[in-house]
Amino acid sequence: MGTAPAGYKKLECHNIDTGELKGYLATLRNYAILTMNKEEGAWVQWRQKDTSLYLAKDTEPNDRFLGLAERGYGGWGLQGTDWAHALTYDASRHTIALSGTKRFLYGPYETLGSGYACWSEEGGSNSNILKCIMVD
């Protein structure tokens, strides 16, 4: 497996209810996906900016940040764009939500041969919420 950029790790994702490994957060054409192959997982790190928390993905020349893409998909956007959002990380449950909402990261949503990471509906029930933990 490639060498981690300084301060970056992989984000391992499990179903919060069953504990089943669902994969490692990765990317496909700037969308967030889950891959079972750890090597294919994105190098990520939590980044604080003022009072907001972001999940940054190691990308050259500029990092991209996890956020809300169209139709509820997770996307990787440049800072200051519509796809980069402040997040809330619940350290006791290891869940990620869009800041100020109850829209949690869930997955995989299987379509077009890939398992996408998406955002749940506001306050809706979803049995595929992800428990996300940073790993080396």
mmCIF file of C-alpha atoms in Angstrom:
data_model
loop_
_atom_site.group_PDB
_atom_site.id
_atom_site.type_symbol
_atom_site.label_atom_id
_atom_site.label_comp_id
_atom_site.label_asym_id
_atom_site.label_seq_id
_atom_site.Cartn_x
_atom_site.Cartn_y
_atom_site.Cartn_z
ATOM 1 C CA MET A 1 0.000 0.000 0.000
ATOM 2 C CA GLY A 2 1.321 3.468 -0.846
ATOM 3 C CA THR A 3 2.896 5.702 1.727
ATOM 4 C CA ALA A 4 0.472 7.967 3.557
ATOM 5 C CA PRO A 5 0.927 11.697 3.077
ATOM 6 C CA ALA A 6 1.786 13.299 6.435
ATOM 7 C CA GLY A 7 -1.286 13.441 8.673
ATOM 8 C CA TYR A 8 -3.599 11.493 6.343
ATOM 9 C CA LYS A 9 -5.292 8.136 6.991
ATOM 10 C CA LYS A 10 -7.921 5.876 5.438
ATOM 11 C CA LEU A 11 -11.564 6.126 6.553
ATOM 12 C CA GLU A 12 -12.914 2.660 7.319
ATOM 13 C CA CYS A 13 -16.711 2.447 7.171
ATOM 14 C CA HIS A 14 -19.009 -0.092 8.859
ATOM 15 C CA ASN A 15 -22.785 -0.408 9.016
ATOM 16 C CA ILE A 16 -23.643 1.254 12.336
ATOM 17 C CA ASP A 17 -26.318 -1.345 13.179
ATOM 18 C CA THR A 18 -24.615 -4.598 12.125
ATOM 19 C CA GLY A 19 -20.923 -3.670 12.376
ATOM 20 C CA GLU A 20 -20.365 -5.161 8.908
ATOM 21 C CA LEU A 21 -17.439 -3.635 7.014
ATOM 22 C CA LYS A 22 -18.840 -1.688 4.055
ATOM 23 C CA GLY A 23 -15.489 -0.460 2.758
ATOM 24 C CA TYR A 24 -13.085 2.448 2.693
ATOM 25 C CA LEU A 25 -14.080 5.910 1.564
ATOM 26 C CA ALA A 26 -12.729 6.478 -1.947
ATOM 27 C CA THR A 27 -13.454 8.518 -5.047
ATOM 28 C CA LEU A 28 -14.902 8.000 -8.510
ATOM 29 C CA ARG A 29 -15.051 11.091 -10.761
ATOM 30 C CA ASN A 30 -15.262 13.395 -7.694
ATOM 31 C CA TYR A 31 -18.040 11.325 -6.100
ATOM 32 C CA ALA A 32 -17.543 9.573 -2.765
ATOM 33 C CA ILE A 33 -17.702 5.793 -3.041
ATOM 34 C CA LEU A 34 -16.900 2.814 -0.850
ATOM 35 C CA THR A 35 -14.326 0.240 -1.896
ATOM 36 C CA MET A 36 -13.508 -3.015 -0.157
ATOM 37 C CA ASN A 37 -9.881 -2.679 -1.270
ATOM 38 C CA LYS A 38 -8.088 -0.620 1.385
ATOM 39 C CA GLU A 39 -5.370 0.361 -1.103
ATOM 40 C CA GLU A 40 -8.003 2.088 -3.242
ATOM 41 C CA GLY A 41 -9.298 4.108 -0.282
ATOM 42 C CA ALA A 42 -8.642 7.845 -0.307
ATOM 43 C CA TRP A 43 -6.080 9.413 2.004
ATOM 44 C CA VAL A 44 -8.136 11.753 4.221
ATOM 45 C CA GLN A 45 -7.779 13.931 7.310
ATOM 46 C CA TRP A 46 -10.025 16.048 9.499
ATOM 47 C CA ARG A 47 -9.392 19.739 8.985
ATOM 48 C CA GLN A 48 -10.616 22.547 11.241
ATOM 49 C CA LYS A 49 -11.283 25.982 9.701
ATOM 50 C CA ASP A 50 -12.502 28.589 12.152
ATOM 51 C CA THR A 51 -15.308 26.746 13.978
ATOM 52 C CA SER A 52 -16.084 24.355 11.122
ATOM 53 C CA LEU A 53 -14.875 20.786 10.582
ATOM 54 C CA TYR A 54 -14.104 19.380 7.122
ATOM 55 C CA LEU A 55 -12.937 16.027 5.779
ATOM 56 C CA ALA A 56 -10.106 16.711 3.337
ATOM 57 C CA LYS A 57 -8.962 14.241 0.670
ATOM 58 C CA ASP A 58 -5.350 14.358 -0.471
ATOM 59 C CA THR A 59 -5.532 15.681 -4.044
ATOM 60 C CA GLU A 60 -2.968 17.552 -6.146
ATOM 61 C CA PRO A 61 -2.648 20.475 -6.488
ATOM 62 C CA ASN A 62 -5.429 21.247 -3.944
ATOM 63 C CA ASP A 63 -7.213 19.005 -1.476
ATOM 64 C CA ARG A 64 -10.906 18.334 -2.009
ATOM 65 C CA PHE A 65 -13.501 18.227 0.756
ATOM 66 C CA LEU A 66 -16.411 15.871 1.395
ATOM 67 C CA GLY A 67 -19.826 17.397 0.885
ATOM 68 C CA LEU A 68 -23.195 17.146 -0.772
ATOM 69 C CA ALA A 69 -23.255 16.598 -4.526
ATOM 70 C CA GLU A 70 -26.440 16.452 -6.595
ATOM 71 C CA ARG A 71 -29.258 14.014 -5.777
ATOM 72 C CA GLY A 72 -27.919 13.296 -2.278
ATOM 73 C CA TYR A 73 -24.629 11.743 -3.387
ATOM 74 C CA GLY A 74 -21.447 12.397 -1.447
ATOM 75 C CA GLY A 75 -18.974 14.437 -3.462
ATOM 76 C CA TRP A 76 -15.448 15.798 -3.208
ATOM 77 C CA GLY A 77 -15.386 19.561 -3.861
ATOM 78 C CA LEU A 78 -12.801 22.290 -3.740
ATOM 79 C CA GLN A 79 -12.955 24.590 -0.710
ATOM 80 C CA GLY A 80 -15.454 27.375 -1.345
ATOM 81 C CA THR A 81 -17.557 25.408 -3.859
ATOM 82 C CA ASP A 82 -21.058 23.973 -3.458
ATOM 83 C CA TRP A 83 -19.741 20.429 -3.000
ATOM 84 C CA ALA A 84 -17.510 21.214 0.028
ATOM 85 C CA HIS A 85 -19.472 21.282 3.298
ATOM 86 C CA ALA A 86 -18.752 21.660 6.971
ATOM 87 C CA LEU A 87 -19.428 18.385 8.779
ATOM 88 C CA THR A 88 -20.296 17.163 12.246
ATOM 89 C CA TYR A 89 -18.450 14.104 13.552
ATOM 90 C CA ASP A 90 -20.043 12.324 16.506
ATOM 91 C CA ALA A 91 -17.022 10.727 18.193
ATOM 92 C CA SER A 92 -19.155 8.479 20.407
ATOM 93 C CA ARG A 93 -21.104 6.943 17.483
ATOM 94 C CA HIS A 94 -18.443 7.610 14.800
ATOM 95 C CA THR A 95 -21.051 9.082 12.453
ATOM 96 C CA ILE A 96 -20.630 11.941 9.979
ATOM 97 C CA ALA A 97 -23.417 14.429 9.228
ATOM 98 C CA LEU A 98 -23.678 17.586 7.167
ATOM 99 C CA SER A 99 -23.207 20.370 9.728
ATOM 100 C CA GLY A 100 -26.461 21.740 11.126
ATOM 101 C CA THR A 101 -28.512 18.814 9.770
ATOM 102 C CA LYS A 102 -29.490 15.252 10.550
ATOM 103 C CA ARG A 103 -28.302 14.043 7.126
ATOM 104 C CA PHE A 104 -25.863 11.219 7.823
ATOM 105 C CA LEU A 105 -23.344 9.549 5.534
ATOM 106 C CA TYR A 106 -24.658 6.149 4.453
ATOM 107 C CA GLY A 107 -23.874 3.483 1.937
ATOM 108 C CA PRO A 108 -23.171 1.797 -0.173
ATOM 109 C CA TYR A 109 -25.871 2.863 -2.608
ATOM 110 C CA GLU A 110 -25.267 0.420 -5.454
ATOM 111 C CA THR A 111 -25.758 1.821 -8.934
ATOM 112 C CA LEU A 112 -23.859 1.726 -12.225
ATOM 113 C CA GLY A 113 -21.467 -0.894 -10.829
ATOM 114 C CA SER A 114 -20.247 1.200 -7.888
ATOM 115 C CA GLY A 115 -21.187 1.591 -4.237
ATOM 116 C CA TYR A 116 -21.720 5.298 -3.617
ATOM 117 C CA ALA A 117 -21.557 7.058 -0.252
ATOM 118 C CA CYS A 118 -24.645 9.263 0.058
ATOM 119 C CA TRP A 119 -26.381 11.543 2.542
ATOM 120 C CA SER A 120 -29.573 10.358 4.237
ATOM 121 C CA GLU A 121 -32.764 12.387 4.088
ATOM 122 C CA GLU A 122 -33.148 14.972 6.850
ATOM 123 C CA GLY A 123 -34.344 13.142 9.969
ATOM 124 C CA GLY A 124 -35.382 10.071 7.980
ATOM 125 C CA SER A 125 -34.676 6.524 9.078
ATOM 126 C CA ASN A 126 -31.934 4.702 7.210
ATOM 127 C CA SER A 127 -30.521 1.265 8.070
ATOM 128 C CA ASN A 128 -27.306 1.935 6.127
ATOM 129 C CA ILE A 129 -25.779 4.770 8.200
ATOM 130 C CA LEU A 130 -22.014 4.416 8.342
ATOM 131 C CA LYS A 131 -19.793 4.210 11.397
ATOM 132 C CA CYS A 132 -16.508 5.776 10.193
ATOM 133 C CA ILE A 133 -13.105 5.326 11.817
ATOM 134 C CA MET A 134 -9.694 6.615 10.730
ATOM 135 C CA VAL A 135 -7.162 3.798 10.247
ATOM 136 C CA ASP A 136 -3.527 3.619 9.125
#
